Amino acid sequence: MNSRSPPRAELSPSTWVGSDDVVRWLEIALMQDLDKLLDAIIVEVPKTVGARDCSVYLLPQFVQQFNGKLTTGANELIPYTEVEKNFIVSARSTQENPKRTYGQAYYCAGEGLTGWVFEQRRPLLLRNMWDENERRQLVPPAYHSDKYGLGKELGRDHAQPFLAMPLTTAAAESLGVLKLTGTLDSAPFPPAVQDFLQPVVRALADLIQRTANLERTKGLKKLMASLAARSSLREVLDTAAKELPDLVDGSDAAVFLLDEKTGYYVLRATTSDVLKDKVDKAYYQPGEGLTGWVASQKRPLRVKNLTDPAELKAIDPKLKWLDKDQEYGRRPTRQYLAAPLLSTKESEPALGVIRFPVHRYNQSFTSDDEQLLVEFASSFVQILETVRVRELSAQISAIKDLFLASTLNRERLLEEATRSTDRVLGGDGCSLFLRDERSGLYELRATSAPSLAREIGRLAYAEGEGKTGRVIKERRSLRLNPVEEPEISVKDSVEADIQHGAKFLAAPLLADSGEPIGVIRLTRQRNKPDFVQVDENLLSSIASMLSLSLQTLAAHEANQEIVRALLSIAETNVRLVRDQHRLPLNDRREQSRWLALTTVTSHDGLRFNRAALFTCDPKQRTVSGICAVGPKTREDAHTLWNHAKQMSFDDLLELNIKESSKQGFHETITDQCLTLGSEEDPGTTLPWATCAEPAAVYRVQGGKAEIMTSAGFLPSPCSIPQCFLDLVDCDCFALIPFSGLDTLPSVLYVDNRFNQRAISIDQLRPLTVFADFFGTSMSLAEAQDRLLLRSERLATLGEFATSFSHQARQPLQIISNAVRLLEDESDVRESASLRQRLIELREGLGRLEVALRYLNGFARQDCLPEGELIDIGQTIRGATDFVAAQLRNHGISLSIDIAPDLPRIPVNPADLQDILLNLIANARDAMEDGGELSLRASMRSDWVVVEVSDTGRGIPEKDREAIFEPLFTTKPTEKGMGMGLALSRRLAERIGGSLKLASPSGQRSGESFVLSLPIKGQTR
């Protein structure tokens, strides 16, 4: 390219640089930004054609210096909104006046010669712009004036050549004007220069458009990155409505999104002052107005002039421009640009609409604006789906937390499950059906549909019945859009929310074993959007979480029942052991059997339908029924259960004992002796014949018993004989080894024959704990019998010792006196051998005296009766003496501090020693590496307080509330059952005192227990 202008004599088309060279130069300029491109144009183009000045006027969106202010011919600044026509702004110029007003000097369409070229999109070549005759021939007079008076500095006496070329793209869109004025010698431009610049200007316009689009594309990527970083849907929508107008040069942006409940497109974000108060209120139905048309047709819409019926008719004969919000028409030129937000699936409705009813600079939207908005809409849908998934995940997490927080309240859990699911998935009613264990039907337990509220507890489906039963049978989710007539069962037809044309979505609630425990289903009216795969996946996730929560709740309720049952057993067993110690052991065993069976079958216990006890004789290879509790038929079962619900545990126990002969199962089991067969025939042995096998659940399939494992039911390694299966007549039952009731091995049998409630492996653990606990309690009762017998023998021995001591003292006294008299005899004094014999005799009498004193002391040490005043200091020392050797072996130092003058208190010393020994044993186990143990006794008001403290490991914060609960322990199984503190507290309360943990929470080491005992007689 030439770096200098050619001499005037050589200025001819043959000497100019070819247009192809200029185009190549402009293509190279494409690698630069728009400002650098414009700077190069106003320098190089005048050199090429020999022009003196060059100016470029562009649409305001292409001028970086444009700030919304325009300068008039009187050098006054006005806002661009006051300009009613399209206008172009000075972007670059070699003239001094426009150079000072970059971004402010402007021409409206049709204003002056420059505005005429912009409006007509035609080039204009004048030999002398001051020649009125020449202007009149080419341009109407109305366009002759120029408000900026360009060229006045040269004077009208000088010829002023003029050449203006419209910057029109290949798509026939006008971007501005390139204007050349004057030549170096004021000679006119040759006519060929216009033809020469024509391809140059066309390429220049395309390059300006392309460069601007590149910058807008960068801006679009930046905007999408900004939207992707937003955390909520509201932030995404507001940011898009605020920043998108800068890219497409639109005004009053509005974002409408599909509301799945109503099917309408609701305004969610806008920058329009007219609509800002209508966010979340204004809406369009599909096909309503321009916005509804874009949504229903799933096509972008660009209109140059909304008031032109011909333009709208050419797009769609039924298209009407007036939307009901009537925010258009504020400017004479009524433009419109909108694009739909399309789902990835063509069959689904549009997700929303983005629209611009007004161009920012009152111009027509270009095809590039439309393309940019379509690209944004495509990416925006992905961001919306990502944010929605994120918010749905947060909602699911919140639902999960809600489920977990509600697992201690079944009614609240079911209510929150239906309400939250309906809200998240946008349904018209969510219903939850759960399996009734007794009937086997799936009953309606909770619903958010008002029409079904009265059916709770009444409406039920069997497996395979209707669509709800179909979900249960197939164990998978079901989505119907819409429900067809053949899919509606007779029972479905009575439900107002499941009729022809309705939308249906349901998912099964499956237990860990894969068995269904319920169904959660959702419906939508026929005019609402279809359920999609995302909805189905979300409902399946909610169903899984709900299943887990229900199983957790069931486990919690089962544990609560077990705890209540065990506490009831403990209290009843304590009463039996205390009140029945006069009964023979066999009678107590008989009543304890009924106690065990009542606990297993009672409403306040483990709630099995039937229970029985069998004894096994391994030598004789026989199994005998001892006793049983349970009805014989289903009708008897319902009658008994309804009656038993109104009875206390003690009343039910008494009823079972008194009316055992009237219960069918007891009559069937009692006095039955089954022969197992020979040892050589393993197929007729029982796995628990020697109580060596653990507890297990069995299912009868094809006449053979199968054993339940974590993988399901498998063939039992030791088959149960057919005679036993015929006797119990049940397809599913559990067998648990039992001890402590008989000298022979025993087994506990339980089943749910009438309500068909499944027996799971998880239920074996509480049954095993119950059996172990009960057997241990009976063993303790028998041990107490032996202790009572020992006490009676000791009492007899004490009486004998007292009597013997009294009877022996008088003869001993006589012998002692005789020895003294013999010592005074002269013969004795003279005989050394006699003296020696008398000395030996006196020593023997001394030893006999010591023995008598020991017998007297032994007789007085017998346990004092309850209520007699005792010395608490002596009792404490007696307890510590008993374990002193153990403490030394564990490296534990012992300190005892007993306040002087402590009063005697009415306490059974045996109970007090039991409490102290339990506390000392716990302290010893807590100090595995040695430590210090201290016992202090003092007075506090009307109480004697004994504090037992250690330096061992502390009790964790989470366990502090549970340490006094029965069967709670942090020790290994071989070191304790968790009954020590529970029984100690009961003993303290029976005395009339209390036992508490006194060390503060959060303490990492060492604990202190305080035993408070009343001074006055407060024994309960």
mmCIF file with all atom_site columns, N, CA and C in Angstrom, residues 53-84:
data_model
loop_
_atom_site.group_PDB
_atom_site.id
_atom_site.type_symbol
_atom_site.label_atom_id
_atom_site.label_alt_id
_atom_site.label_comp_id
_atom_site.label_asym_id
_atom_site.label_entity_id
_atom_site.label_seq_id
_atom_site.pdbx_PDB_ins_code
_atom_site.Cartn_x
_atom_site.Cartn_y
_atom_site.Cartn_z
_atom_site.occupancy
_atom_site.B_iso_or_equiv
_atom_site.pdbx_formal_charge
_atom_site.auth_seq_id
_atom_site.auth_comp_id
_atom_site.auth_asym_id
_atom_site.auth_atom_id
_atom_site.pdbx_PDB_model_num
ATOM 1  N N  . ASP A 1 53 ? -9.911  15.152 3.916  1.00 0.00 ? 53 ASP A N  1
ATOM 2  C CA . ASP A 1 53 ? -10.488 14.793 5.211  1.00 0.00 ? 53 ASP A CA 1
ATOM 3  C C  . ASP A 1 53 ? -11.354 13.540 5.053  1.00 0.00 ? 53 ASP A C  1
ATOM 4  N N  . CYS A 1 54 ? -11.404 12.815 6.150  1.00 0.00 ? 54 CYS A N  1
ATOM 5  C CA . CYS A 1 54 ? -12.213 11.585 6.165  1.00 0.00 ? 54 CYS A CA 1
ATOM 6  C C  . CYS A 1 54 ? -12.930 11.500 7.512  1.00 0.00 ? 54 CYS A C  1
ATOM 7  N N  . SER A 1 55 ? -14.201 11.147 7.484  1.00 0.00 ? 55 SER A N  1
ATOM 8  C CA . SER A 1 55 ? -15.011 10.984 8.696  1.00 0.00 ? 55 SER A CA 1
ATOM 9  C C  . SER A 1 55 ? -15.814 9.688  8.606  1.00 0.00 ? 55 SER A C  1
ATOM 10 N N  . VAL A 1 56 ? -15.972 9.033  9.769  1.00 0.00 ? 56 VAL A N  1
ATOM 11 C CA . VAL A 1 56 ? -16.762 7.803  9.846  1.00 0.00 ? 56 VAL A CA 1
ATOM 12 C C  . VAL A 1 56 ? -17.846 8.014  10.888 1.00 0.00 ? 56 VAL A C  1
ATOM 13 N N  . TYR A 1 57 ? -19.098 7.859  10.465 1.00 0.00 ? 57 TYR A N  1
ATOM 14 C CA . TYR A 1 57 ? -20.255 7.935  11.368 1.00 0.00 ? 57 TYR A CA 1
ATOM 15 C C  . TYR A 1 57 ? -20.887 6.537  11.461 1.00 0.00 ? 57 TYR A C  1
ATOM 16 N N  . LEU A 1 58 ? -21.102 6.078  12.684 1.00 0.00 ? 58 LEU A N  1
ATOM 17 C CA . LEU A 1 58 ? -21.645 4.735  12.895 1.00 0.00 ? 58 LEU A CA 1
ATOM 18 C C  . LEU A 1 58 ? -22.843 4.778  13.841 1.00 0.00 ? 58 LEU A C  1
ATOM 19 N N  . LEU A 1 59 ? -23.580 3.695  13.837 1.00 0.00 ? 59 LEU A N  1
ATOM 20 C CA . LEU A 1 59 ? -24.655 3.553  14.828 1.00 0.00 ? 59 LEU A CA 1
ATOM 21 C C  . LEU A 1 59 ? -24.056 3.611  16.234 1.00 0.00 ? 59 LEU A C  1
ATOM 22 N N  . PRO A 1 60 ? -24.769 4.137  17.184 1.00 0.00 ? 60 PRO A N  1
ATOM 23 C CA . PRO A 1 60 ? -24.181 4.377  18.508 1.00 0.00 ? 60 PRO A CA 1
ATOM 24 C C  . PRO A 1 60 ? -23.658 3.111  19.192 1.00 0.00 ? 60 PRO A C  1
ATOM 25 N N  . GLN A 1 61 ? -24.231 1.958  18.891 1.00 0.00 ? 61 GLN A N  1
ATOM 26 C CA . GLN A 1 61 ? -23.747 0.752  19.561 1.00 0.00 ? 61 GLN A CA 1
ATOM 27 C C  . GLN A 1 61 ? -22.342 0.351  19.128 1.00 0.00 ? 61 GLN A C  1
ATOM 28 N N  . PHE A 1 62 ? -21.870 0.923  17.996 1.00 0.00 ? 62 PHE A N  1
ATOM 29 C CA . PHE A 1 62 ? -20.531 0.602  17.531 1.00 0.00 ? 62 PHE A CA 1
ATOM 30 C C  . PHE A 1 62 ? -19.507 1.637  17.970 1.00 0.00 ? 62 PHE A C  1
ATOM 31 N N  . VAL A 1 63 ? -19.914 2.684  18.677 1.00 0.00 ? 63 VAL A N  1
ATOM 32 C CA . VAL A 1 63 ? -19.017 3.778  19.062 1.00 0.00 ? 63 VAL A CA 1
ATOM 33 C C  . VAL A 1 63 ? -18.746 3.687  20.557 1.00 0.00 ? 63 VAL A C  1
ATOM 34 N N  . GLN A 1 64 ? -17.487 3.386  20.867 1.00 0.00 ? 64 GLN A N  1
ATOM 35 C CA . GLN A 1 64 ? -17.140 3.193  22.269 1.00 0.00 ? 64 GLN A CA 1
ATOM 36 C C  . GLN A 1 64 ? -17.258 4.482  23.059 1.00 0.00 ? 64 GLN A C  1
ATOM 37 N N  . GLN A 1 65 ? -16.994 5.644  22.407 1.00 0.00 ? 65 GLN A N  1
ATOM 38 C CA . GLN A 1 65 ? -17.014 6.909  23.125 1.00 0.00 ? 65 GLN A CA 1
ATOM 39 C C  . GLN A 1 65 ? -18.428 7.431  23.393 1.00 0.00 ? 65 GLN A C  1
ATOM 40 N N  . PHE A 1 66 ? -19.442 6.793  22.815 1.00 0.00 ? 66 PHE A N  1
ATOM 41 C CA . PHE A 1 66 ? -20.807 7.280  23.002 1.00 0.00 ? 66 PHE A CA 1
ATOM 42 C C  . PHE A 1 66 ? -21.242 7.055  24.452 1.00 0.00 ? 66 PHE A C  1
ATOM 43 N N  . ASN A 1 67 ? -21.699 8.125  25.110 1.00 0.00 ? 67 ASN A N  1
ATOM 44 C CA . ASN A 1 67 ? -22.098 8.054  26.520 1.00 0.00 ? 67 ASN A CA 1
ATOM 45 C C  . ASN A 1 67 ? -23.550 8.459  26.747 1.00 0.00 ? 67 ASN A C  1
ATOM 46 N N  . GLY A 1 68 ? -24.331 8.507  25.648 1.00 0.00 ? 68 GLY A N  1
ATOM 47 C CA . GLY A 1 68 ? -25.732 8.847  25.794 1.00 0.00 ? 68 GLY A CA 1
ATOM 48 C C  . GLY A 1 68 ? -26.039 10.312 25.603 1.00 0.00 ? 68 GLY A C  1
ATOM 49 N N  . LYS A 1 69 ? -25.012 11.139 25.390 1.00 0.00 ? 69 LYS A N  1
ATOM 50 C CA . LYS A 1 69 ? -25.213 12.568 25.171 1.00 0.00 ? 69 LYS A CA 1
ATOM 51 C C  . LYS A 1 69 ? -24.863 12.922 23.730 1.00 0.00 ? 69 LYS A C  1
ATOM 52 N N  . LEU A 1 70 ? -25.660 13.832 23.138 1.00 0.00 ? 70 LEU A N  1
ATOM 53 C CA . LEU A 1 70 ? -25.449 14.281 21.763 1.00 0.00 ? 70 LEU A CA 1
ATOM 54 C C  . LEU A 1 70 ? -25.321 15.798 21.742 1.00 0.00 ? 70 LEU A C  1
ATOM 55 N N  . THR A 1 71 ? -24.461 16.303 20.808 1.00 0.00 ? 71 THR A N  1
ATOM 56 C CA . THR A 1 71 ? -24.265 17.749 20.711 1.00 0.00 ? 71 THR A CA 1
ATOM 57 C C  . THR A 1 71 ? -25.013 18.304 19.496 1.00 0.00 ? 71 THR A C  1
ATOM 58 N N  . THR A 1 72 ? -25.664 19.436 19.679 1.00 0.00 ? 72 THR A N  1
ATOM 59 C CA . THR A 1 72 ? -26.427 20.077 18.600 1.00 0.00 ? 72 THR A CA 1
ATOM 60 C C  . THR A 1 72 ? -25.527 21.040 17.852 1.00 0.00 ? 72 THR A C  1
ATOM 61 N N  . GLY A 1 73 ? -26.098 21.686 16.817 1.00 0.00 ? 73 GLY A N  1
ATOM 62 C CA . GLY A 1 73 ? -25.322 22.664 16.069 1.00 0.00 ? 73 GLY A CA 1
ATOM 63 C C  . GLY A 1 73 ? -24.923 23.849 16.927 1.00 0.00 ? 73 GLY A C  1
ATOM 64 N N  . ALA A 1 74 ? -25.675 24.100 18.029 1.00 0.00 ? 74 ALA A N  1
ATOM 65 C CA . ALA A 1 74 ? -25.361 25.207 18.934 1.00 0.00 ? 74 ALA A CA 1
ATOM 66 C C  . ALA A 1 74 ? -24.445 24.758 20.068 1.00 0.00 ? 74 ALA A C  1
ATOM 67 N N  . ASN A 1 75 ? -23.827 23.607 19.872 1.00 0.00 ? 75 ASN A N  1
ATOM 68 C CA . ASN A 1 75 ? -22.918 23.028 20.873 1.00 0.00 ? 75 ASN A CA 1
ATOM 69 C C  . ASN A 1 75 ? -23.594 22.774 22.217 1.00 0.00 ? 75 ASN A C  1
ATOM 70 N N  . GLU A 1 76 ? -24.877 22.440 22.155 1.00 0.00 ? 76 GLU A N  1
ATOM 71 C CA . GLU A 1 76 ? -25.590 22.048 23.368 1.00 0.00 ? 76 GLU A CA 1
ATOM 72 C C  . GLU A 1 76 ? -25.696 20.517 23.425 1.00 0.00 ? 76 GLU A C  1
ATOM 73 N N  . LEU A 1 77 ? -25.614 19.953 24.655 1.00 0.00 ? 77 LEU A N  1
ATOM 74 C CA . LEU A 1 77 ? -25.716 18.516 24.849 1.00 0.00 ? 77 LEU A CA 1
ATOM 75 C C  . LEU A 1 77 ? -27.144 18.138 25.222 1.00 0.00 ? 77 LEU A C  1
ATOM 76 N N  . ILE A 1 78 ? -27.654 17.128 24.548 1.00 0.00 ? 78 ILE A N  1
ATOM 77 C CA . ILE A 1 78 ? -29.000 16.637 24.839 1.00 0.00 ? 78 ILE A CA 1
ATOM 78 C C  . ILE A 1 78 ? -28.937 15.108 25.018 1.00 0.00 ? 78 ILE A C  1
ATOM 79 N N  . PRO A 1 79 ? -29.828 14.509 25.806 1.00 0.00 ? 79 PRO A N  1
ATOM 80 C CA . PRO A 1 79 ? -29.850 13.033 25.923 1.00 0.00 ? 79 PRO A CA 1
ATOM 81 C C  . PRO A 1 79 ? -30.351 12.410 24.626 1.00 0.00 ? 79 PRO A C  1
ATOM 82 N N  . TYR A 1 80 ? -29.821 11.254 24.289 1.00 0.00 ? 80 TYR A N  1
ATOM 83 C CA . TYR A 1 80 ? -30.170 10.619 23.018 1.00 0.00 ? 80 TYR A CA 1
ATOM 84 C C  . TYR A 1 80 ? -31.649 10.219 22.967 1.00 0.00 ? 80 TYR A C  1
ATOM 85 N N  . THR A 1 81 ? -32.287 10.101 24.121 1.00 0.00 ? 81 THR A N  1
ATOM 86 C CA . THR A 1 81 ? -33.692 9.707  24.124 1.00 0.00 ? 81 THR A CA 1
ATOM 87 C C  . THR A 1 81 ? -34.598 10.792 23.544 1.00 0.00 ? 81 THR A C  1
ATOM 88 N N  . GLU A 1 82 ? -34.077 12.026 23.432 1.00 0.00 ? 82 GLU A N  1
ATOM 89 C CA . GLU A 1 82 ? -34.878 13.091 22.842 1.00 0.00 ? 82 GLU A CA 1
ATOM 90 C C  . GLU A 1 82 ? -34.888 13.030 21.319 1.00 0.00 ? 82 GLU A C  1
ATOM 91 N N  . VAL A 1 83 ? -34.011 12.217 20.750 1.00 0.00 ? 83 VAL A N  1
ATOM 92 C CA . VAL A 1 83 ? -33.950 12.074 19.298 1.00 0.00 ? 83 VAL A CA 1
ATOM 93 C C  . VAL A 1 83 ? -34.949 10.994 18.890 1.00 0.00 ? 83 VAL A C  1
ATOM 94 N N  . GLU A 1 84 ? -35.894 11.348 18.032 1.00 0.00 ? 84 GLU A N  1
ATOM 95 C CA . GLU A 1 84 ? -36.977 10.435 17.699 1.00 0.00 ? 84 GLU A CA 1
ATOM 96 C C  . GLU A 1 84 ? -36.651 9.539  16.519 1.00 0.00 ? 84 GLU A C  1
#
